[in-house]
Amino acid sequence: MFPRWRFLPKPLPSDDVYVIGAAVPSLLYGIFFLLLAGTAVSLSSCASVMTVQPQVGRLAASGRYAQALTALETRQALYGKNNQLLFLLEKGMILHLNGQYRESIAVFENAKSLWEDLYTESLTKIAASWVANDYALPYRGEDFERVMVNIFQALNFAALEDYESALVEARDVDSKLAVINEQYPPGQKNVYREDAFARLLAGILYESAGSYGNLNDALISYEKAYDAYANDYREHYGLEPPRVLLENLCTLARWTGGPDEGQYQGALSGQDCPSLKEKSLKAEVIIIQYHGSVPDKRTESVLIPLPGGYVSSFSFPQYSARSHEDGLRVISVRDQQGKVRHAETEAGEEISRIASKNLADRKTRIMIKGAARSAGRYFIERHIENEIAEKHGRDRARWFPVLASFLNLAVDRADLRSWQTLPAEIRIARFILDPGHYTFFLGQDVLLGDVAVSPGQKRFILFCSNF
Amino acid sequence: MRHIKIFGVAILALSLVSFPGCASKRVKRLNPEEVVDLSGRWNDSDSQLVAKEMIQDALFRPWSQTFMEIHKRLPVVVVGPVTNRSHEHINAAVFIKDLERNLLNSGKIKFVAAKGEERDAVRDERSSQQEGYTDPATIKVFGKETGADFIVLGSINSVKDEVSGRYVILYQVNLELVDIETNQKVWIGQKNIKKSVKRSKYSL
């Protein structure tokens, strides 16, 4: 029950409306027009972000990173206070794709900090989101996007050969995944429970650090990655454990003398894997390929005719896949003698499928909120209409459902915000090479870079192939 | 009907509260010794506290006395790498400087510049003195660097236990003093800092 408001005077015996209640219809009008104003603000806000984001996304997807960065930075104000996280995520990613790893690290660190602040939700904004739409709330990102920041941050550090800092990100992933799982009660849908690629990357980074303790951590990370690929990733995203994972698991299982070596060797179709000692005399070059762009969100709306001449609607976001060709996947490496070897990159992370599945999991909750929001608005509108009719007569209340319906349709917006510069997939390949100098190509002739490697060294080559 | 009105008033009140206040920047000077915890992450206070307490412990132990009795001089120490094995990016340089300051200010040891940037800068300066611009009487010659007797090695580790909105983190700093000639560890120090951080789920 609502507590009785102590400032309200006694009701008049002849009327159900309080003396102050005479002002209440105008108060409700006030709220109603506040809602109207809120709608206008909300519409201008979403229009701003929705204008900038696709443009930035298109520029980044076509490899014009400098232009994408300029478009983003010159319009930072249009993102507004509620979308600062989105701004930082897009900026950090563009800098990463452009090879500005140090700058990207600084921006992603700001994004992580802001994410922590966003844990505290504003009750005012929640209330506003129930009256208007979800643009009233700050963009908090998806669970998987929080882990993606760690992945790209770890790769930023790995590209700079700062493996100690890259491992900080690997440890943070562990902590984040534990929290993600903890916030869903048993039985509630939560497909994204583990990030197999993040675990695989953590394993490679632990191995890069070298000590025995780190090798143990590497084995644990690889085992978690294998479990995730063999269960969740196979079932929900159709991904199999990449060859590099099976080889590394086989190597470390042999090192520990555990019983699993045969299992991983079997998964490698009986092929042998190198021993840890053999690997320590060679160098490894890990190729990370970003391909495609994550799908766009578009609006799906349901129009609801309501009694009394009212019309309402509720909208929800749906992903619409952006088309991209499969593209080149073969990496060639040429040594100084001109001898060429090839390897094909394998899918390690299907970000577009994770995003789609994640949204599908939340769809019921989004639709329930949308329906409740429409019902609540209708409920209030009917009461205001009745009050207008009581005070001023039925004829003067006739215009109200038309205005209310117009407002209902205008205020209803699906939240289309998402991190749009993410690649559709992350692919991985690995070369084990003798120490020396090598030139890497995508296919036969697209130069990826020259790399000199020494025994035991691990190097990362990152590139994007969506254009 | 009454409930609807009160609900309306509540929404209006919340909306009014949500109007941004007059935002202004305030700057307040702090004593560098003052402990200010904002995020719960490793900060300058942790660095100062750990460095001070660990070095006090190190100097109180018998290794330096033993060394002086044998060699009749103060031990020479160099600070080696301090590895970050924690969950967050820690600027080890701040901690290393705090260590060096506390060691040097004790007056019980001598210090040499650490390998890397610091030592390279000194060597560059010495090289530039040989280029003919410096008064010959003041030129420092090559081959006179003092070799350290001991090296300080360290690591910062963390264990984090987190649930939604709350976490407890334990920082464990390990420092070891190793005899460079014999590889013998003459002192091992450990300092723990435990923090509990709780965040509110809701605010107005």
XYZ file of C-alpha atoms in Angstrom:
671
model
C 0.000 0.000 0.000
C 1.151 3.551 -0.673
C 1.595 5.639 2.488
C -0.865 8.465 2.873
C 0.807 11.719 1.902
C 0.825 13.907 4.991
C 0.486 17.178 3.088
C -2.838 16.170 1.638
C -5.732 17.829 3.405
C -8.870 15.941 4.374
C -11.063 14.950 1.443
C -14.263 16.797 0.839
C -17.150 14.573 1.877
C -19.001 15.194 -1.366
C -16.169 14.305 -3.699
C -13.568 11.631 -4.077
C -11.101 14.325 -5.180
C -9.035 16.165 -2.531
C -8.956 19.929 -2.272
C -5.389 19.795 -3.424
C -6.742 17.223 -5.823
C -8.168 20.084 -7.788
C -4.573 20.719 -8.750
C -3.875 17.063 -9.402
C -5.195 16.919 -12.957
C -2.918 19.812 -13.826
C -0.133 17.931 -12.023
C -0.838 14.904 -14.170
C -0.916 17.109 -17.238
C 2.439 18.394 -16.038
C 3.811 14.880 -15.845
C 2.317 14.131 -19.179
C 3.946 17.133 -20.797
C 7.178 16.393 -18.966
C 6.956 13.029 -20.648
C 6.409 14.841 -23.929
C 9.483 16.974 -23.292
C 11.394 13.891 -22.189
C 10.413 12.248 -25.426
C 11.689 15.169 -27.442
C 15.004 15.059 -25.569
C 15.191 11.300 -25.878
C 14.461 11.410 -29.592
C 17.084 14.048 -30.210
C 19.565 12.038 -28.124
C 18.995 8.755 -29.930
C 18.995 10.514 -33.254
C 22.442 11.889 -32.434
C 24.042 8.594 -31.529
C 22.197 6.780 -34.254
C 23.512 9.262 -36.811
C 27.157 9.124 -35.785
C 27.496 5.429 -35.033
C 26.666 3.979 -38.476
C 28.973 6.482 -40.156
C 31.858 5.657 -37.826
C 31.132 1.942 -38.213
C 31.180 2.162 -42.025
C 34.456 4.100 -42.081
C 36.112 1.640 -39.688
C 34.779 -1.374 -41.608
C 36.318 -0.026 -44.801
C 39.706 0.453 -43.135
C 39.583 4.285 -43.077
C 40.532 4.448 -39.414
C 41.876 8.010 -39.352
C 38.630 9.291 -40.871
C 36.573 7.144 -38.500
C 38.475 8.589 -35.561
C 37.957 12.154 -36.774
C 34.230 11.543 -37.334
C 33.982 10.105 -33.824
C 35.996 12.756 -32.003
C 34.442 15.768 -33.702
C 31.007 14.520 -32.669
C 31.740 13.333 -29.154
C 29.164 15.796 -27.772
C 26.434 14.091 -29.780
C 26.997 10.891 -27.808
C 25.717 12.698 -24.712
C 26.299 11.719 -21.122
C 24.429 8.417 -21.431
C 26.605 7.068 -24.237
C 30.118 7.870 -23.076
C 30.940 4.200 -22.649
C 29.934 3.567 -26.232
C 32.152 6.446 -27.352
C 35.150 5.033 -25.475
C 34.597 1.508 -26.786
C 34.390 2.703 -30.391
C 37.434 4.936 -29.985
C 39.541 2.262 -28.264
C 38.681 -0.223 -31.000
C 39.460 2.124 -33.887
C 42.830 2.965 -32.323
C 43.509 -0.756 -31.849
C 42.629 -1.549 -35.476
C 44.836 1.332 -36.593
C 47.808 -0.108 -34.696
C 47.864 2.767 -32.145
C 48.173 0.301 -29.302
C 49.350 2.672 -26.559
C 46.532 5.138 -27.266
C 44.024 2.288 -27.411
C 45.215 1.014 -24.016
C 44.575 4.421 -22.421
C 41.066 4.671 -23.888
C 40.068 1.109 -22.959
C 41.309 1.705 -19.393
C 38.959 4.706 -19.202
C 36.143 2.511 -20.516
C 36.825 -0.090 -17.808
C 36.776 2.594 -15.151
C 33.501 4.038 -16.440
C 32.022 0.536 -16.516
C 32.699 0.214 -12.796
C 30.988 3.545 -12.135
C 27.972 2.442 -14.159
C 27.378 -0.419 -11.738
C 25.395 2.070 -9.632
C 22.100 2.667 -11.402
C 20.161 5.900 -11.117
C 16.618 5.340 -9.862
C 15.547 8.515 -11.637
C 16.807 7.220 -14.947
C 15.241 3.811 -14.346
C 11.908 5.550 -13.673
C 12.336 7.638 -16.816
C 13.067 4.493 -18.858
C 9.761 2.977 -17.676
C 7.879 6.091 -18.773
C 9.728 6.875 -22.032
C 12.233 4.380 -23.451
C 15.599 2.750 -22.713
C 17.569 5.664 -24.155
C 16.917 7.320 -20.795
C 19.422 4.817 -19.337
C 23.172 5.040 -19.809
C 24.624 2.469 -22.184
C 26.025 -0.272 -19.958
C 27.184 -2.688 -22.617
C 26.649 -6.419 -22.765
C 28.374 -9.011 -20.629
C 30.403 -10.283 -23.571
C 31.496 -6.728 -24.439
C 33.103 -6.411 -20.998
C 35.241 -9.453 -21.769
C 35.974 -8.182 -25.302
C 37.647 -5.116 -23.772
C 40.013 -7.441 -21.895
C 40.720 -9.424 -25.070
C 41.590 -6.355 -27.159
C 43.492 -4.811 -24.281
C 45.526 -8.030 -23.865
C 46.220 -8.009 -27.607
C 47.283 -4.345 -27.388
C 49.866 -5.297 -24.778
C 50.885 -8.467 -26.647
C 51.464 -6.433 -29.824
C 53.792 -4.225 -27.751
C 55.415 -7.404 -26.350
C 54.423 -6.378 -22.812
C 53.302 -9.830 -21.696
C 53.281 -8.943 -18.000
C 50.556 -6.348 -18.606
C 48.739 -8.638 -21.047
C 48.517 -11.215 -18.252
C 46.841 -8.646 -15.997
C 44.006 -8.644 -18.552
C 43.918 -12.450 -18.556
C 43.483 -12.489 -14.760
C 40.779 -9.825 -15.022
C 38.847 -12.036 -17.481
C 38.799 -14.799 -14.875
C 37.349 -12.435 -12.304
C 34.766 -10.975 -14.712
C 33.483 -14.332 -15.914
C 32.974 -15.389 -12.285
C 30.855 -12.262 -11.666
C 28.876 -12.727 -14.906
C 27.959 -16.257 -13.849
C 27.168 -15.244 -10.305
C 24.582 -12.641 -11.345
C 22.360 -15.221 -13.048
C 20.481 -17.527 -10.673
C 20.640 -21.266 -11.437
C 18.236 -22.144 -14.240
C 18.115 -18.638 -15.729
C 19.202 -18.399 -19.335
C 22.779 -17.285 -19.689
C 24.441 -18.754 -22.721
C 27.515 -16.554 -22.391
C 29.056 -18.211 -19.347
C 32.574 -18.719 -20.597
C 34.735 -17.093 -23.198
C 36.724 -19.818 -24.897
C 38.853 -17.458 -26.962
C 39.714 -15.306 -23.934
C 40.840 -18.489 -22.142
C 42.878 -19.635 -25.151
C 44.548 -16.227 -25.392
C 45.234 -16.256 -21.640
C 46.908 -19.668 -22.017
C 49.145 -18.406 -24.831
C 50.064 -15.351 -22.754
C 50.870 -17.449 -19.675
C 53.091 -19.603 -21.874
C 54.785 -16.460 -23.189
C 55.692 -15.464 -19.613
C 57.708 -18.663 -19.421
C 58.109 -19.752 -15.778
C 56.890 -23.135 -14.475
C 54.147 -21.466 -12.439
C 52.925 -19.714 -15.555
C 52.933 -22.970 -17.531
C 50.630 -24.447 -14.924
C 48.308 -21.453 -15.297
C 48.518 -21.861 -19.074
C 47.395 -25.498 -18.819
C 44.400 -24.536 -16.646
C 43.411 -21.786 -19.102
C 43.702 -24.169 -22.066
C 41.570 -26.767 -20.277
C 38.867 -24.172 -19.581
C 39.037 -23.048 -23.225
C 38.698 -26.659 -24.433
C 35.673 -27.247 -22.175
C 34.014 -24.064 -23.435
C 34.657 -24.894 -27.100
C 33.567 -28.515 -26.715
C 30.325 -27.559 -24.928
C 28.865 -24.024 -25.136
C 30.688 -22.882 -28.271
C 29.959 -26.051 -30.247
C 26.289 -26.056 -29.194
C 25.475 -22.354 -29.533
C 27.924 -20.952 -32.072
C 28.998 -24.028 -34.028
C 32.689 -23.593 -33.206
C 35.227 -26.372 -32.675
C 38.452 -26.070 -30.639
C 41.109 -24.501 -32.914
C 44.152 -26.553 -33.781
C 46.510 -24.253 -31.853
C 44.555 -25.027 -28.671
C 44.705 -28.792 -29.218
C 48.441 -28.668 -29.936
C 49.206 -26.537 -26.887
C 47.063 -28.733 -24.657
C 48.767 -31.852 -25.968
C 52.207 -30.305 -25.317
C 51.402 -29.244 -21.758
C 49.557 -32.482 -20.943
C 52.715 -34.346 -21.988
C 54.816 -31.988 -19.826
C 52.712 -32.694 -16.738
C 52.539 -36.408 -17.552
C 48.747 -36.252 -17.259
C 46.408 -38.806 -18.833
C 44.834 -36.300 -21.269
C 47.663 -36.169 -23.804
C 46.142 -39.023 -25.804
C 42.735 -37.335 -25.879
C 44.119 -34.139 -27.393
C 46.398 -36.065 -29.749
C 43.312 -37.990 -30.900
C 41.568 -34.670 -31.594
C 44.589 -33.730 -33.717
C 43.795 -36.755 -35.923
C 46.688 -38.678 -34.448
C 49.311 -36.092 -35.419
C 52.064 -35.551 -32.912
C 52.470 -32.296 -31.003
C 55.849 -30.704 -30.194
C 57.340 -31.181 -26.740
C 57.906 -28.186 -24.495
C 61.666 -28.535 -25.009
C 61.289 -28.550 -28.803
C 59.103 -25.455 -28.579
C 61.619 -23.669 -26.363
C 64.247 -23.971 -29.125
C 61.881 -22.466 -31.694
C 59.855 -19.283 -31.948
C 56.105 -18.875 -32.307
C 54.221 -16.309 -34.341
C 50.528 -16.038 -33.510
C 48.335 -14.582 -36.212
C 45.128 -12.839 -35.134
C 42.717 -11.990 -37.942
C 39.671 -9.775 -37.450
C 37.047 -10.403 -40.075
C 33.728 -8.761 -40.908
C 31.647 -6.471 -38.713
C 29.165 -7.274 -35.975
C 25.529 -7.091 -37.081
C 23.533 -3.863 -36.854
C 20.535 -3.590 -34.594
C 17.234 -2.637 -36.214
C 13.797 -1.930 -34.785
C 10.908 -4.399 -34.709
C 7.630 -2.778 -33.669
C 4.258 -4.164 -32.685
C 1.282 -1.796 -33.031
C -1.327 -2.215 -30.285
C -4.842 -0.784 -30.761
C -6.341 -0.179 -27.315
C -9.912 0.429 -26.146
C -11.154 4.028 -26.156
C -9.473 4.986 -29.430
C -5.923 4.726 -28.089
C -3.025 3.335 -30.071
C 0.247 2.264 -28.594
C 3.227 0.226 -29.702
C 6.212 -1.484 -28.268
C 9.501 -1.813 -30.052
C 12.430 -4.075 -29.521
C 15.848 -4.451 -31.157
C 16.728 -7.230 -33.580
C 20.092 -7.917 -35.154
C 20.386 -7.674 -38.892
C 23.532 -9.319 -40.198
C 25.955 -7.198 -42.234
C 27.104 -9.096 -45.270
C 30.792 -9.801 -45.661
C 32.642 -12.219 -47.848
C 34.489 -15.130 -46.326
C 37.688 -13.550 -47.571
C 41.229 -14.815 -47.457
C 42.173 -17.083 -44.602
C 45.482 -18.497 -45.758
C 48.605 -16.978 -44.261
C 51.933 -17.465 -46.020
C 55.312 -17.061 -44.396
C 58.543 -16.773 -46.360
C 61.963 -17.228 -44.788
C 65.163 -15.544 -45.968
C 65.964 -18.489 -48.241
C 62.641 -17.977 -50.024
C 61.029 -21.119 -48.629
C 57.267 -20.593 -48.124
C 54.902 -22.235 -45.620
C 51.148 -21.811 -45.293
C 48.580 -22.030 -42.512
C 44.872 -21.256 -42.486
C 43.325 -19.147 -39.743
C 40.521 -20.808 -37.780
C 37.558 -19.152 -36.086
C 38.323 -18.613 -32.407
C 35.516 -16.215 -31.492
C 32.249 -15.645 -33.356
C 31.367 -12.258 -31.926
C 28.368 -11.741 -34.232
C 26.819 -15.028 -33.102
C 27.578 -14.296 -29.444
C 25.910 -10.870 -29.822
C 22.829 -12.318 -31.557
C 22.444 -15.107 -29.014
C 22.935 -12.690 -26.148
C 20.163 -10.433 -27.443
C 17.891 -13.437 -28.060
C 18.381 -14.444 -24.402
C 17.251 -11.006 -23.270
C 14.431 -10.645 -25.796
C 11.692 -11.878 -23.452
C 12.782 -9.447 -20.733
C 12.907 -6.559 -23.244
C 9.440 -7.401 -24.593
C 7.911 -7.717 -21.122
C 9.303 -4.310 -20.206
C 7.998 -2.814 -23.463
C 4.533 -4.279 -22.938
C 4.429 -3.150 -19.280
C 5.543 0.331 -20.319
C 2.726 0.576 -22.905
C 0.155 -0.761 -20.446
C 1.277 1.675 -17.734
C 1.081 4.644 -20.064
C -2.383 3.609 -21.227
C -3.543 3.236 -17.627
C -2.419 6.764 -16.724
C -3.781 8.233 -19.951
C -7.250 6.803 -19.342
C -7.315 8.356 -15.887
C -6.260 11.741 -17.219
C -8.946 11.510 -19.904
C -11.571 10.721 -17.253
C -10.467 13.664 -15.146
C -10.618 16.010 -18.122
C -14.105 14.672 -18.875
C -15.185 15.185 -15.255
C -13.884 18.737 -15.106
C -14.570 19.976 -18.587
C -17.038 17.562 -20.158
C -16.774 14.636 -22.561
C -16.574 16.763 -25.668
C -13.458 18.516 -24.491
C -11.779 15.195 -23.621
C -12.222 13.756 -27.133
C -8.992 15.187 -28.428
C -7.026 13.468 -25.674
C -6.739 9.863 -27.045
C -5.437 11.255 -30.331
C -2.717 13.275 -28.607
C -1.906 10.397 -26.259
C -1.648 7.924 -29.165
C 0.626 10.275 -31.053
C 2.783 10.565 -27.964
C 2.787 6.796 -27.388
C 4.035 6.142 -30.895
C 6.569 8.961 -30.742
C 8.037 7.917 -27.413
C 8.376 4.241 -28.221
C 11.903 3.451 -29.394
C 13.916 0.249 -29.409
C 17.351 0.635 -27.865
C 19.616 0.143 -30.880
C 22.866 1.030 -29.174
C 25.704 -1.480 -29.520
C 29.471 -1.553 -29.977
C 29.558 -1.361 -33.768
C 33.275 -1.432 -34.546
C 33.655 -4.989 -33.239
C 34.665 -7.555 -35.860
C 32.210 -10.334 -36.710
C 34.830 -12.944 -35.860
C 38.347 -13.353 -34.512
C 40.402 -15.996 -36.292
C 43.686 -17.484 -35.154
C 46.646 -19.374 -36.621
C 50.094 -20.144 -35.302
C 53.485 -20.825 -36.887
C 56.272 -22.605 -35.001
C 59.463 -21.410 -36.675
C 63.214 -21.689 -36.387
C 64.827 -18.491 -35.124
C 65.331 -16.042 -37.983
C 63.737 -13.378 -40.129
C 60.394 -13.937 -41.859
C 57.919 -12.107 -44.079
C 54.206 -12.772 -43.609
C 51.481 -12.441 -46.234
C 47.717 -12.788 -46.310
C 47.170 -15.146 -49.226
C 50.156 -14.937 -51.540
C 50.843 -11.239 -51.801
C 49.120 -9.017 -49.203
C 52.023 -8.033 -46.958
C 51.327 -8.383 -43.226
C 54.800 -7.598 -41.958
C 58.402 -8.624 -41.383
C 59.215 -10.318 -38.101
C 62.536 -11.377 -36.586
C 62.260 -14.072 -33.909
C 64.672 -15.671 -31.449
C 64.442 -19.044 -29.625
C 61.526 -19.253 -27.180
C 60.111 -15.925 -28.359
C 56.419 -15.393 -29.100
C 55.232 -12.624 -31.395
C 51.742 -11.518 -32.368
C 50.637 -10.231 -35.767
C 47.210 -8.579 -35.761
C 45.329 -7.587 -38.886
C 41.859 -6.823 -40.110
C 40.414 -8.244 -43.310
C 36.903 -6.851 -43.651
C 37.705 -4.711 -46.640
C -7.139 6.883 -8.019
C -5.147 8.246 -5.092
C -2.358 5.802 -5.831
C -2.137 7.027 -9.388
C -1.756 10.596 -8.164
C 0.911 9.707 -5.657
C 2.727 7.678 -8.297
C 2.576 10.726 -10.551
C 3.936 12.992 -7.833
C 6.755 10.522 -7.182
C 7.708 10.458 -10.868
C 7.649 14.260 -10.971
C 9.821 14.448 -7.861
C 12.294 11.963 -9.317
C 12.403 13.928 -12.545
C 13.156 17.145 -10.683
C 15.899 15.468 -8.680
C 17.394 14.219 -11.911
C 18.029 17.719 -13.263
C 21.768 18.159 -13.227
C 22.921 20.545 -10.542
C 25.357 23.331 -11.095
C 28.410 21.269 -11.929
C 31.656 22.874 -10.810
C 35.230 21.753 -10.383
C 36.738 21.864 -6.918
C 40.417 21.404 -6.258
C 41.703 20.557 -2.818
C 45.356 20.125 -1.945
C 46.177 16.974 -0.011
C 49.076 15.951 2.135
C 50.936 13.269 0.118
C 51.005 11.140 3.308
C 47.205 11.245 3.611
C 45.448 7.973 2.756
C 42.676 8.516 0.194
C 40.904 5.428 -1.147
C 38.604 6.109 -4.082
C 38.275 3.012 -6.243
C 39.778 0.348 -3.997
C 42.565 -0.321 -6.486
C 46.263 -0.267 -5.604
C 47.209 3.376 -5.055
C 50.059 5.630 -3.936
C 49.245 5.100 -0.251
C 49.645 1.334 -0.646
C 52.933 1.834 -2.442
C 54.339 4.143 0.258
C 53.090 2.014 3.129
C 54.432 -1.264 1.772
C 57.796 0.175 0.785
C 58.295 1.823 4.175
C 57.317 -1.181 6.284
C 59.220 -3.723 4.218
C 62.421 -1.753 4.120
C 62.235 -1.162 7.876
C 61.935 -4.932 8.255
C 64.807 -5.572 5.838
C 67.167 -3.185 7.620
C 66.306 -4.580 11.031
C 67.440 -8.084 10.013
C 71.059 -9.215 10.572
C 72.230 -9.511 6.947
C 73.611 -5.942 6.694
C 75.406 -6.224 10.062
C 76.914 -9.562 9.021
C 78.033 -8.071 5.709
C 79.680 -5.078 7.408
C 81.521 -7.291 9.874
C 82.997 -9.342 7.027
C 83.662 -6.597 4.458
C 84.135 -3.552 6.730
C 81.941 -1.370 4.479
C 78.298 -0.681 3.738
C 76.563 -3.161 1.412
C 75.780 -1.950 -2.098
C 72.274 -2.733 -3.349
C 70.534 -2.476 -6.709
C 66.784 -2.722 -7.190
C 65.862 -5.333 -9.799
C 62.512 -5.987 -11.451
C 59.298 -5.995 -9.437
C 56.873 -8.174 -11.383
C 53.196 -7.359 -11.451
C 51.202 -10.584 -11.029
C 48.014 -8.872 -9.900
C 44.584 -8.235 -11.427
C 45.281 -4.612 -12.244
C 47.827 -2.460 -13.991
C 50.197 -1.211 -11.325
C 52.860 1.339 -12.068
C 55.799 -0.584 -10.599
C 58.077 2.434 -11.110
C 56.300 4.325 -8.293
C 56.767 1.384 -5.927
C 60.396 0.907 -6.944
C 61.135 4.594 -6.282
C 59.482 4.322 -2.858
C 61.698 1.299 -2.139
C 64.852 3.100 -3.235
C 64.011 6.218 -1.215
C 63.414 4.249 1.975
C 66.554 2.151 1.499
C 68.800 5.112 0.754
C 67.397 7.342 3.499
C 68.177 4.669 6.071
C 71.907 5.417 5.625
C 72.685 1.733 6.186
C 73.324 0.810 2.583
C 74.674 2.280 -0.641
C 72.788 2.283 -3.880
C 73.660 1.946 -7.543
C 71.532 2.938 -10.500
C 69.255 0.160 -11.727
C 69.735 -1.588 -15.048
C 67.855 -0.022 -17.915
C 66.875 3.607 -18.414
C 68.502 4.891 -15.229
C 71.901 3.268 -15.765
C 71.849 4.038 -19.497
C 71.269 7.720 -18.751
C 74.333 7.808 -16.466
C 76.460 6.009 -19.048
C 75.312 8.410 -21.768
C 76.335 11.330 -19.583
C 79.760 9.748 -18.922
C 80.230 9.171 -22.643
C 79.335 12.761 -23.442
C 81.993 13.939 -20.959
C 84.609 12.273 -23.189
C 83.635 14.334 -26.254
C 86.050 17.192 -25.619
C 83.666 19.759 -24.163
C 84.279 18.960 -20.487
C 87.105 20.277 -18.290
C 89.612 17.361 -18.300
C 90.058 17.694 -14.541
C 86.388 16.880 -13.993
C 85.902 14.108 -16.562
C 84.705 10.859 -15.026
C 86.503 7.864 -16.420
C 85.061 4.586 -17.633
C 85.361 1.387 -15.629
C 84.744 2.852 -12.195
C 81.118 1.834 -11.678
C 80.420 0.200 -8.324
C 79.213 -3.372 -8.602
C 76.248 -4.169 -6.385
C 76.535 -6.835 -3.669
C 72.796 -7.520 -3.459
C 69.794 -7.239 -5.723
C 66.213 -6.675 -4.582
C 63.718 -8.802 -6.528
C 60.007 -8.584 -6.005
C 56.495 -9.328 -7.119
C 53.048 -7.890 -6.462
C 50.361 -10.580 -6.391
C 46.645 -10.345 -5.809
C 43.785 -12.658 -4.971
C 40.343 -11.263 -5.759
C 37.043 -12.671 -4.549
C 34.191 -10.879 -6.275
C 30.434 -11.033 -6.395
C 28.176 -8.501 -8.040
C 28.747 -5.152 -6.342
C 31.319 -6.292 -3.836
C 34.828 -7.648 -3.799
C 37.592 -8.424 -1.381
C 41.122 -8.165 -2.689
C 44.347 -9.227 -1.068
C 47.561 -7.681 -2.342
C 50.642 -9.614 -1.377
C 53.981 -7.955 -1.997
C 57.019 -10.223 -1.862
C 60.532 -8.844 -1.795
C 63.757 -10.820 -1.695
C 67.328 -9.681 -1.233
C 69.708 -11.942 -3.123
C 73.507 -12.050 -2.854
C 74.590 -11.452 -6.466
C 77.790 -13.486 -6.119
C 76.412 -16.567 -4.376
C 72.678 -16.489 -5.279
C 71.950 -16.843 -1.566
C 68.772 -15.190 -0.377
C 69.646 -13.153 2.695
C 66.228 -11.698 3.396
C 62.641 -12.377 2.332
C 59.908 -9.939 3.200
C 56.191 -10.105 2.723
C 53.488 -7.532 3.260
C 49.749 -8.044 2.775
C 47.095 -5.420 2.203
C 43.468 -6.506 2.243
C 40.614 -4.319 1.062
C 36.892 -4.766 0.912
C 35.089 -2.683 -1.714
C 31.331 -2.372 -1.881
C 29.382 -0.417 -4.470
C 25.772 0.715 -4.204
C 23.444 -0.813 -6.734
C 21.169 2.225 -6.842
C 21.365 5.968 -6.389
C 18.991 8.821 -7.064
